[in-house]
Amino acid sequence: MAVSSSPTPDALLGPADVRELAAALGVRPTKQRGQNFVIDANTVRRIVRTAQVRPDDVVVEVGPGLGSLTLALLEVADRVTAVEIDDVLAAALPSTIAARMPERADRFALVHSDAMHVAELPGPPPTALVANLPYNVAVPVLLHMLATFPSIERTLVMVQAEVADRLAAAPGSKVYGVPSVKANWYAEVKRAGAIGRNVFWPAPNVDSGLVALTRRTEPIKTTAAKREVFAVVDAAFAQRRKTLRAALAGWAGSAAAAEAALVAAGVSPQARGEALTVEEFARIAENKEAAAQPPRPAPRPEDSAPRPQESGAGSVESAVRPRESGAGSVESAVGSRESGAGSVESAVGSRESGAGSVESAVRSRESGAESAEQHTGPTRSAVQHEESE
């Protein structure tokens, strides 16, 4: 860590200095790039204090412009790396630093690039991000820097007041939306003050605000990737007035699939995105598989009966044939019953025939009795003859 003597009191840029530099460079602030230069030294020192910049910090600044905030950061931080897209401003800034703060010039580095395309920075990894962000690209730049440089622990950005409110909004707020959730994915976010319009040149038509972000010590616990979570967030707020069941239908493939994912995540399908925390969005993303395979409806009682397979006509025919065979069995059974009836008739006939045989036997017995009487007739005659003697 390098510590140098304090810069001279007039090292920072005042209103006259800013206009003089701009005139010398032929620079006119443009709305296209959201350029509004800070012209008040007290304001930039306040920003540095609010950002809690320490002597050992490596600070990255986006959109340094003419160098007002850059010089204030160099008064305190160990190193400052500035990212500037404007060709003229990028070429002039190192000379401004060397002229107004020569003792700290070696602690300064410039990256001439669009911040959205920056993937690496010179020197040690940055520990803090402090910037007066261009209003028209503030949120994309902030999210890109937080994603690209995980070493950034603390962030303080000056943005349009409305954007500041959205970034720091909590679930349930009317201004809670995509910036709120995505910023909260990386850090704890809060409003850190307001900035008046008269400290800028040219003065903007809107108020400005400070937003402080402190990197999460532990990432959001989820099995879903960041891009998967952010896809749910984008879909939920694309139609923020709709229920999540309807808003996530495109993401899930259908409203029914969206409902399946929401139920699996423990989120009401009738809720809206503005009511959900970043953790709840992560749970929904985790259950994308449930959305792809919604639960099947419970079987109806009539569906529980076995049915013939629908794989081929042959199976249907084979299912019909046993019934036809069964019909034949019924016919055989009927025939057997008729045959049985004939047997009964035969049996009855036999019983009648038997009855006739009994009658014949009775008659024979009667005939025998008569014959016996005829046979005993001579005996009686003999007895009578003996008595007469």
One Martini backbone bead per residue (centre of mass of N, CA, C, O) as a GRO file, in nm:
protein
  389
    1MET     BB    1   0.095   0.036   0.023
    2ALA     BB    2   0.043   0.374  -0.070
    3VAL     BB    3   0.163   0.680   0.090
    4SER     BB    4   0.093   1.019   0.056
    5SER     BB    5   0.071   1.326   0.030
    6SER     BB    6  -0.139   1.569   0.038
    7PRO     BB    7  -0.312   1.739  -0.156
    8THR     BB    8  -0.393   2.015  -0.274
    9PRO     BB    9  -0.675   2.207  -0.226
   10ASP     BB   10  -0.683   2.273  -0.563
   11ALA     BB   11  -0.707   1.986  -0.708
   12LEU     BB   12  -0.987   2.022  -0.747
   13LEU     BB   13  -1.276   2.074  -0.924
   14GLY     BB   14  -1.437   2.347  -1.042
   15PRO     BB   15  -1.647   2.525  -1.234
   16ALA     BB   16  -1.421   2.671  -1.394
   17ASP     BB   17  -1.246   2.423  -1.458
   18VAL     BB   18  -1.449   2.264  -1.623
   19ARG     BB   19  -1.502   2.472  -1.846
   20GLU     BB   20  -1.208   2.504  -1.936
   21LEU     BB   21  -1.157   2.214  -2.021
   22ALA     BB   22  -1.389   2.188  -2.222
   23ALA     BB   23  -1.296   2.414  -2.408
   24ALA     BB   24  -1.011   2.300  -2.476
   25LEU     BB   25  -1.152   2.019  -2.593
   26GLY     BB   26  -1.437   2.062  -2.723
   27VAL     BB   27  -1.659   2.000  -2.501
   28ARG     BB   28  -1.997   1.863  -2.514
   29PRO     BB   29  -2.244   1.760  -2.352
   30THR     BB   30  -2.428   1.454  -2.387
   31LYS     BB   31  -2.724   1.272  -2.391
   32GLN     BB   32  -2.636   1.007  -2.523
   33ARG     BB   33  -2.412   0.973  -2.264
   34GLY     BB   34  -2.503   1.111  -2.000
   35GLN     BB   35  -2.363   1.400  -1.958
   36ASN     BB   36  -2.275   1.510  -1.615
   37PHE     BB   37  -2.081   1.733  -1.458
   38VAL     BB   38  -1.906   1.775  -1.174
   39ILE     BB   39  -1.854   2.106  -0.992
   40ASP     BB   40  -1.837   1.999  -0.684
   41ALA     BB   41  -1.615   1.930  -0.433
   42ASN     BB   42  -1.800   1.850  -0.193
   43THR     BB   43  -1.954   1.625  -0.337
   44VAL     BB   44  -1.714   1.427  -0.396
   45ARG     BB   45  -1.629   1.397  -0.099
   46ARG     BB   46  -1.896   1.277  -0.007
   47ILE     BB   47  -1.888   1.026  -0.180
   48VAL     BB   48  -1.631   0.907  -0.057
   49ARG     BB   49  -1.739   0.883   0.232
   50THR     BB   50  -1.994   0.710   0.170
   51ALA     BB   51  -1.809   0.474   0.041
   52GLN     BB   52  -1.574   0.404   0.234
   53VAL     BB   53  -1.290   0.479   0.158
   54ARG     BB   54  -0.976   0.331   0.164
   55PRO     BB   55  -0.627   0.319   0.159
   56ASP     BB   56  -0.651   0.000   0.037
   57ASP     BB   57  -0.808   0.067  -0.209
   58VAL     BB   58  -0.944  -0.053  -0.522
   59VAL     BB   59  -1.069   0.162  -0.764
   60VAL     BB   60  -1.355   0.176  -0.975
   61GLU     BB   61  -1.433   0.392  -1.255
   62VAL     BB   62  -1.723   0.514  -1.428
   63GLY     BB   63  -1.719   0.790  -1.600
   64PRO     BB   64  -1.504   1.047  -1.536
   65GLY     BB   65  -1.448   1.248  -1.752
   66LEU     BB   66  -1.270   1.525  -1.626
   67GLY     BB   67  -1.206   1.425  -1.295
   68SER     BB   68  -1.346   1.498  -1.027
   69LEU     BB   69  -1.375   1.214  -0.878
   70THR     BB   70  -1.093   1.101  -0.926
   71LEU     BB   71  -0.936   1.299  -0.741
   72ALA     BB   72  -1.091   1.225  -0.479
   73LEU     BB   73  -1.002   0.926  -0.475
   74LEU     BB   74  -0.686   0.975  -0.476
   75GLU     BB   75  -0.678   1.096  -0.186
   76VAL     BB   76  -0.743   0.789  -0.055
   77ALA     BB   77  -0.673   0.571  -0.235
   78ASP     BB   78  -0.445   0.358  -0.369
   79ARG     BB   79  -0.627   0.300  -0.632
   80VAL     BB   80  -0.719   0.403  -0.980
   81THR     BB   81  -0.968   0.296  -1.221
   82ALA     BB   82  -1.062   0.416  -1.540
   83VAL     BB   83  -1.367   0.413  -1.746
   84GLU     BB   84  -1.361   0.527  -2.092
   85ILE     BB   85  -1.531   0.599  -2.406
   86ASP     BB   86  -1.429   0.875  -2.467
   87ASP     BB   87  -1.181   0.987  -2.657
   88VAL     BB   88  -1.114   1.274  -2.545
   89LEU     BB   89  -1.129   1.213  -2.240
   90ALA     BB   90  -0.925   0.979  -2.233
   91ALA     BB   91  -0.681   1.151  -2.338
   92ALA     BB   92  -0.693   1.383  -2.099
   93LEU     BB   93  -0.689   1.261  -1.807
   94PRO     BB   94  -0.387   1.200  -1.742
   95SER     BB   95  -0.305   1.503  -1.757
   96THR     BB   96  -0.481   1.603  -1.526
   97ILE     BB   97  -0.355   1.431  -1.303
   98ALA     BB   98  -0.061   1.528  -1.338
   99ALA     BB   99  -0.122   1.836  -1.290
  100ARG     BB  100  -0.301   1.810  -1.000
  101MET     BB  101  -0.162   1.502  -0.906
  102PRO     BB  102   0.147   1.392  -0.927
  103GLU     BB  103   0.184   1.208  -0.660
  104ARG     BB  104  -0.067   1.005  -0.797
  105ALA     BB  105  -0.026   0.912  -1.095
  106ASP     BB  106   0.083   0.609  -1.038
  107ARG     BB  107  -0.226   0.530  -0.919
  108PHE     BB  108  -0.316   0.549  -1.223
  109ALA     BB  109  -0.573   0.418  -1.453
  110LEU     BB  110  -0.661   0.353  -1.801
  111VAL     BB  111  -0.972   0.259  -1.973
  112HIS     BB  112  -1.048   0.243  -2.319
  113SER     BB  113  -1.395   0.179  -2.284
  114ASP     BB  114  -1.662  -0.009  -2.270
  115ALA     BB  115  -1.794  -0.125  -1.984
  116MET     BB  116  -1.960  -0.369  -2.116
  117HIS     BB  117  -1.656  -0.490  -2.230
  118VAL     BB  118  -1.531  -0.541  -1.962
  119ALA     BB  119  -1.307  -0.815  -1.827
  120GLU     BB  120  -1.051  -0.637  -1.741
  121LEU     BB  121  -0.789  -0.514  -1.516
  122PRO     BB  122  -0.546  -0.337  -1.407
  123GLY     BB  123  -0.400  -0.478  -1.166
  124PRO     BB  124  -0.553  -0.510  -0.901
  125PRO     BB  125  -0.827  -0.601  -0.771
  126PRO     BB  126  -1.120  -0.472  -0.710
  127THR     BB  127  -1.298  -0.338  -0.408
  128ALA     BB  128  -1.431  -0.080  -0.557
  129LEU     BB  129  -1.728   0.109  -0.662
  130VAL     BB  130  -1.713   0.442  -0.809
  131ALA     BB  131  -1.991   0.640  -0.955
  132ASN     BB  132  -2.104   0.848  -1.227
  133LEU     BB  133  -2.354   0.737  -1.394
  134PRO     BB  134  -2.495   0.701  -1.676
  135TYR     BB  135  -2.832   0.715  -1.704
  136ASN     BB  136  -2.882   0.524  -1.970
  137VAL     BB  137  -2.665   0.279  -1.828
  138ALA     BB  138  -2.658   0.213  -1.523
  139VAL     BB  139  -2.765  -0.078  -1.473
  140PRO     BB  140  -2.597  -0.250  -1.672
  141VAL     BB  141  -2.320  -0.161  -1.562
  142LEU     BB  142  -2.350  -0.248  -1.270
  143LEU     BB  143  -2.408  -0.552  -1.324
  144HIS     BB  144  -2.152  -0.611  -1.486
  145MET     BB  145  -1.943  -0.541  -1.266
  146LEU     BB  146  -2.044  -0.739  -1.049
  147ALA     BB  147  -2.008  -0.996  -1.229
  148THR     BB  148  -1.698  -0.957  -1.325
  149PHE     BB  149  -1.619  -0.839  -1.014
  150PRO     BB  150  -1.613  -1.014  -0.718
  151SER     BB  151  -1.409  -0.820  -0.552
  152ILE     BB  152  -1.638  -0.634  -0.508
  153GLU     BB  153  -1.764  -0.508  -0.200
  154ARG     BB  154  -1.811  -0.194  -0.272
  155THR     BB  155  -2.083   0.040  -0.357
  156LEU     BB  156  -2.110   0.370  -0.528
  157VAL     BB  157  -2.385   0.534  -0.689
  158MET     BB  158  -2.480   0.778  -0.930
  159VAL     BB  159  -2.824   0.843  -0.997
  160GLN     BB  160  -3.119   0.849  -1.077
  161ALA     BB  161  -3.366   0.866  -0.853
  162GLU     BB  162  -3.551   0.650  -0.975
  163VAL     BB  163  -3.328   0.433  -0.992
  164ALA     BB  164  -3.259   0.429  -0.694
  165ASP     BB  165  -3.535   0.329  -0.599
  166ARG     BB  166  -3.531   0.060  -0.758
  167LEU     BB  167  -3.273  -0.066  -0.644
  168ALA     BB  168  -3.383  -0.028  -0.323
  169ALA     BB  169  -3.623  -0.192  -0.340
  170ALA     BB  170  -3.884  -0.370  -0.200
  171PRO     BB  171  -4.096  -0.596  -0.159
  172GLY     BB  172  -4.415  -0.440  -0.260
  173SER     BB  173  -4.327  -0.225  -0.428
  174LYS     BB  174  -4.399  -0.025  -0.703
  175VAL     BB  175  -4.068  -0.015  -0.788
  176TYR     BB  176  -4.037  -0.306  -0.797
  177GLY     BB  177  -3.784  -0.493  -0.989
  178VAL     BB  178  -3.536  -0.593  -1.181
  179PRO     BB  179  -3.312  -0.420  -1.046
  180SER     BB  180  -3.368  -0.512  -0.758
  181VAL     BB  181  -3.318  -0.820  -0.787
  182LYS     BB  182  -3.037  -0.820  -0.927
  183ALA     BB  183  -2.886  -0.657  -0.713
  184ASN     BB  184  -2.967  -0.860  -0.476
  185TRP     BB  185  -2.798  -1.097  -0.577
  186TYR     BB  186  -2.518  -0.948  -0.489
  187ALA     BB  187  -2.661  -0.736  -0.276
  188GLU     BB  188  -2.695  -0.496  -0.047
  189VAL     BB  189  -2.950  -0.241  -0.066
  190LYS     BB  190  -2.929   0.130  -0.052
  191ARG     BB  191  -2.994   0.435   0.033
  192ALA     BB  192  -2.745   0.737   0.043
  193GLY     BB  193  -2.891   0.980  -0.098
  194ALA     BB  194  -2.894   1.315  -0.225
  195ILE     BB  195  -2.875   1.512  -0.538
  196GLY     BB  196  -2.843   1.799  -0.673
  197ARG     BB  197  -2.857   1.985  -0.974
  198ASN     BB  198  -2.633   2.226  -0.918
  199VAL     BB  199  -2.365   2.020  -0.941
  200PHE     BB  200  -2.412   2.040  -1.250
  201TRP     BB  201  -2.273   2.005  -1.597
  202PRO     BB  202  -2.536   2.016  -1.690
  203ALA     BB  203  -2.839   2.053  -1.570
  204PRO     BB  204  -3.064   1.841  -1.493
  205ASN     BB  205  -3.416   1.730  -1.506
  206VAL     BB  206  -3.317   1.556  -1.260
  207ASP     BB  207  -3.272   1.378  -0.995
  208SER     BB  208  -3.038   1.250  -0.756
  209GLY     BB  209  -2.878   0.938  -0.636
  210LEU     BB  210  -2.765   0.724  -0.381
  211VAL     BB  211  -2.609   0.391  -0.397
  212ALA     BB  212  -2.563   0.117  -0.178
  213LEU     BB  213  -2.335  -0.172  -0.200
  214THR     BB  214  -2.312  -0.498  -0.040
  215ARG     BB  215  -2.162  -0.771  -0.058
  216ARG     BB  216  -2.221  -1.083  -0.030
  217THR     BB  217  -2.085  -1.327   0.172
  218GLU     BB  218  -2.323  -1.506   0.056
  219PRO     BB  219  -2.469  -1.665  -0.167
  220ILE     BB  220  -2.728  -1.770  -0.309
  221LYS     BB  221  -2.917  -2.049  -0.231
  222THR     BB  222  -2.869  -2.249  -0.524
  223THR     BB  223  -2.900  -2.461  -0.821
  224ALA     BB  224  -2.928  -2.222  -0.989
  225ALA     BB  225  -2.852  -2.021  -1.228
  226LYS     BB  226  -2.839  -1.695  -1.296
  227ARG     BB  227  -2.976  -1.704  -1.578
  228GLU     BB  228  -3.227  -1.858  -1.473
  229VAL     BB  229  -3.324  -1.649  -1.270
  230PHE     BB  230  -3.333  -1.401  -1.467
  231ALA     BB  231  -3.549  -1.523  -1.653
  232VAL     BB  232  -3.777  -1.512  -1.445
  233VAL     BB  233  -3.768  -1.212  -1.386
  234ASP     BB  234  -3.823  -1.108  -1.670
  235ALA     BB  235  -4.099  -1.253  -1.704
  236ALA     BB  236  -4.252  -1.137  -1.453
  237PHE     BB  237  -4.204  -0.814  -1.552
  238ALA     BB  238  -4.321  -0.803  -1.843
  239GLN     BB  239  -4.613  -0.875  -1.674
  240ARG     BB  240  -4.678  -0.735  -1.379
  241ARG     BB  241  -5.010  -0.751  -1.371
  242LYS     BB  242  -4.976  -1.041  -1.370
  243THR     BB  243  -4.978  -1.339  -1.290
  244LEU     BB  244  -4.749  -1.586  -1.269
  245ARG     BB  245  -4.902  -1.795  -1.435
  246ALA     BB  246  -4.911  -1.599  -1.685
  247ALA     BB  247  -4.620  -1.468  -1.701
  248LEU     BB  248  -4.475  -1.778  -1.710
  249ALA     BB  249  -4.579  -1.932  -1.963
  250GLY     BB  250  -4.345  -1.885  -2.165
  251TRP     BB  251  -4.116  -2.002  -1.988
  252ALA     BB  252  -4.267  -2.292  -1.938
  253GLY     BB  253  -4.504  -2.329  -2.199
  254SER     BB  254  -4.734  -2.288  -1.975
  255ALA     BB  255  -4.959  -2.233  -1.733
  256ALA     BB  256  -4.948  -2.516  -1.604
  257ALA     BB  257  -4.639  -2.528  -1.580
  258ALA     BB  258  -4.609  -2.278  -1.405
  259GLU     BB  259  -4.776  -2.383  -1.168
  260ALA     BB  260  -4.595  -2.625  -1.103
  261ALA     BB  261  -4.343  -2.457  -1.028
  262LEU     BB  262  -4.470  -2.283  -0.807
  263VAL     BB  263  -4.566  -2.506  -0.619
  264ALA     BB  264  -4.283  -2.637  -0.584
  265ALA     BB  265  -4.174  -2.345  -0.461
  266GLY     BB  266  -4.403  -2.212  -0.272
  267VAL     BB  267  -4.581  -2.042  -0.482
  268SER     BB  268  -4.826  -1.847  -0.575
  269PRO     BB  269  -4.994  -1.827  -0.879
  270GLN     BB  270  -5.140  -1.538  -0.785
  271ALA     BB  271  -4.896  -1.395  -0.779
  272ARG     BB  272  -4.651  -1.136  -0.800
  273GLY     BB  273  -4.338  -1.024  -0.865
  274GLU     BB  274  -4.343  -0.778  -0.650
  275ALA     BB  275  -4.352  -1.005  -0.394
  276LEU     BB  276  -4.068  -1.121  -0.451
  277THR     BB  277  -3.786  -1.267  -0.382
  278VAL     BB  278  -3.486  -1.381  -0.483
  279GLU     BB  279  -3.524  -1.663  -0.354
  280GLU     BB  280  -3.794  -1.729  -0.499
  281PHE     BB  281  -3.688  -1.713  -0.785
  282ALA     BB  282  -3.486  -1.943  -0.747
  283ARG     BB  283  -3.693  -2.169  -0.688
  284ILE     BB  284  -3.835  -2.156  -0.957
  285ALA     BB  285  -3.586  -2.226  -1.130
  286GLU     BB  286  -3.543  -2.510  -0.999
  287ASN     BB  287  -3.856  -2.592  -1.114
  288LYS     BB  288  -3.850  -2.634  -1.430
  289GLU     BB  289  -3.902  -2.939  -1.445
  290ALA     BB  290  -4.190  -2.923  -1.336
  291ALA     BB  291  -4.288  -2.756  -1.581
  292ALA     BB  292  -4.220  -2.979  -1.802
  293GLN     BB  293  -4.371  -3.189  -1.576
  294PRO     BB  294  -4.668  -3.210  -1.516
  295PRO     BB  295  -4.903  -3.333  -1.333
  296ARG     BB  296  -5.108  -3.589  -1.323
  297PRO     BB  297  -5.412  -3.684  -1.315
  298ALA     BB  298  -5.628  -3.843  -1.144
  299PRO     BB  299  -5.776  -4.132  -1.149
  300ARG     BB  300  -6.056  -4.276  -1.246
  301PRO     BB  301  -6.255  -4.530  -1.157
  302GLU     BB  302  -6.303  -4.631  -1.458
  303ASP     BB  303  -5.980  -4.656  -1.512
  304SER     BB  304  -5.915  -4.918  -1.326
  305ALA     BB  305  -6.012  -5.092  -1.536
  306PRO     BB  306  -5.937  -5.321  -1.746
  307ARG     BB  307  -5.784  -5.293  -2.070
  308PRO     BB  308  -5.733  -5.322  -2.377
  309GLN     BB  309  -5.499  -5.297  -2.586
  310GLU     BB  310  -5.387  -5.038  -2.836
  311SER     BB  311  -5.160  -5.175  -3.029
  312GLY     BB  312  -5.389  -5.369  -3.179
  313ALA     BB  313  -5.624  -5.553  -3.347
  314GLY     BB  314  -5.544  -5.835  -3.246
  315SER     BB  315  -5.608  -5.784  -2.950
  316VAL     BB  316  -5.906  -5.732  -2.991
  317GLU     BB  317  -5.975  -6.005  -3.117
  318SER     BB  318  -5.870  -6.172  -2.872
  319ALA     BB  319  -6.083  -6.041  -2.683
  320VAL     BB  320  -6.339  -6.145  -2.843
  321ARG     BB  321  -6.306  -6.457  -2.864
  322PRO     BB  322  -6.364  -6.544  -2.577
  323ARG     BB  323  -6.654  -6.451  -2.590
  324GLU     BB  324  -6.736  -6.647  -2.819
  325SER     BB  325  -6.648  -6.898  -2.666
  326GLY     BB  326  -6.840  -6.844  -2.436
  327ALA     BB  327  -7.096  -6.877  -2.601
  328GLY     BB  328  -7.047  -7.175  -2.668
  329SER     BB  329  -7.055  -7.270  -2.374
  330VAL     BB  330  -7.344  -7.188  -2.329
  331GLU     BB  331  -7.461  -7.375  -2.542
  332SER     BB  332  -7.353  -7.633  -2.415
  333ALA     BB  333  -7.499  -7.592  -2.151
  334VAL     BB  334  -7.780  -7.598  -2.272
  335GLY     BB  335  -7.753  -7.876  -2.398
  336SER     BB  336  -7.701  -8.020  -2.133
  337ARG     BB  337  -7.965  -7.943  -2.008
  338GLU     BB  338  -8.137  -8.085  -2.224
  339SER     BB  339  -8.009  -8.364  -2.181
  340GLY     BB  340  -8.092  -8.376  -1.890
  341ALA     BB  341  -8.390  -8.370  -1.941
  342GLY     BB  342  -8.393  -8.641  -2.093
  343SER     BB  343  -8.291  -8.809  -1.854
  344VAL     BB  344  -8.530  -8.750  -1.678
  345GLU     BB  345  -8.737  -8.874  -1.863
  346SER     BB  346  -8.608  -9.152  -1.856
  347ALA     BB  347  -8.637  -9.190  -1.556
  348VAL     BB  348  -8.940  -9.171  -1.549
  349GLY     BB  349  -8.986  -9.403  -1.737
  350SER     BB  350  -8.850  -9.611  -1.556
  351ARG     BB  351  -9.039  -9.572  -1.320
  352GLU     BB  352  -9.290  -9.660  -1.476
  353SER     BB  353  -9.180  -9.937  -1.554
  354GLY     BB  354  -9.141 -10.025  -1.265
  355ALA     BB  355  -9.435 -10.010  -1.186
  356GLY     BB  356  -9.519 -10.231  -1.379
  357SER     BB  357  -9.350 -10.455  -1.248
  358VAL     BB  358  -9.492 -10.451  -0.978
  359GLU     BB  359  -9.768 -10.521  -1.080
  360SER     BB  360  -9.679 -10.797  -1.193
  361ALA     BB  361  -9.581 -10.908  -0.925
  362VAL     BB  362  -9.851 -10.896  -0.783
  363ARG     BB  363 -10.000 -11.072  -0.975
  364SER     BB  364  -9.822 -11.322  -0.934
  365ARG     BB  365  -9.888 -11.358  -0.636
  366GLU     BB  366 -10.186 -11.403  -0.676
  367SER     BB  367 -10.154 -11.647  -0.861
  368GLY     BB  368 -10.000 -11.822  -0.653
  369ALA     BB  369 -10.220 -11.834  -0.447
  370GLU     BB  370 -10.419 -11.988  -0.619
  371SER     BB  371 -10.239 -12.234  -0.666
  372ALA     BB  372 -10.222 -12.316  -0.369
  373GLU     BB  373 -10.512 -12.370  -0.326
  374GLN     BB  374 -10.522 -12.596  -0.541
  375HIS     BB  375 -10.302 -12.773  -0.395
  376THR     BB  376 -10.470 -12.809  -0.116
  377GLY     BB  377 -10.719 -12.960  -0.185
  378PRO     BB  378 -10.637 -13.276  -0.160
  379THR     BB  379 -10.562 -13.266   0.137
  380ARG     BB  380 -10.836 -13.217   0.253
  381SER     BB  381 -10.959 -13.478   0.138
  382ALA     BB  382 -10.779 -13.667   0.298
  383VAL     BB  383 -10.861 -13.583   0.579
  384GLN     BB  384 -11.158 -13.645   0.548
  385HIS     BB  385 -11.108 -13.952   0.499
  386GLU     BB  386 -10.986 -14.020   0.770
  387GLU     BB  387 -11.225 -13.933   0.948
  388SER     BB  388 -11.429 -14.143   0.821
  389GLU     BB  389 -11.254 -14.385   0.942
   0.00000   0.00000   0.00000
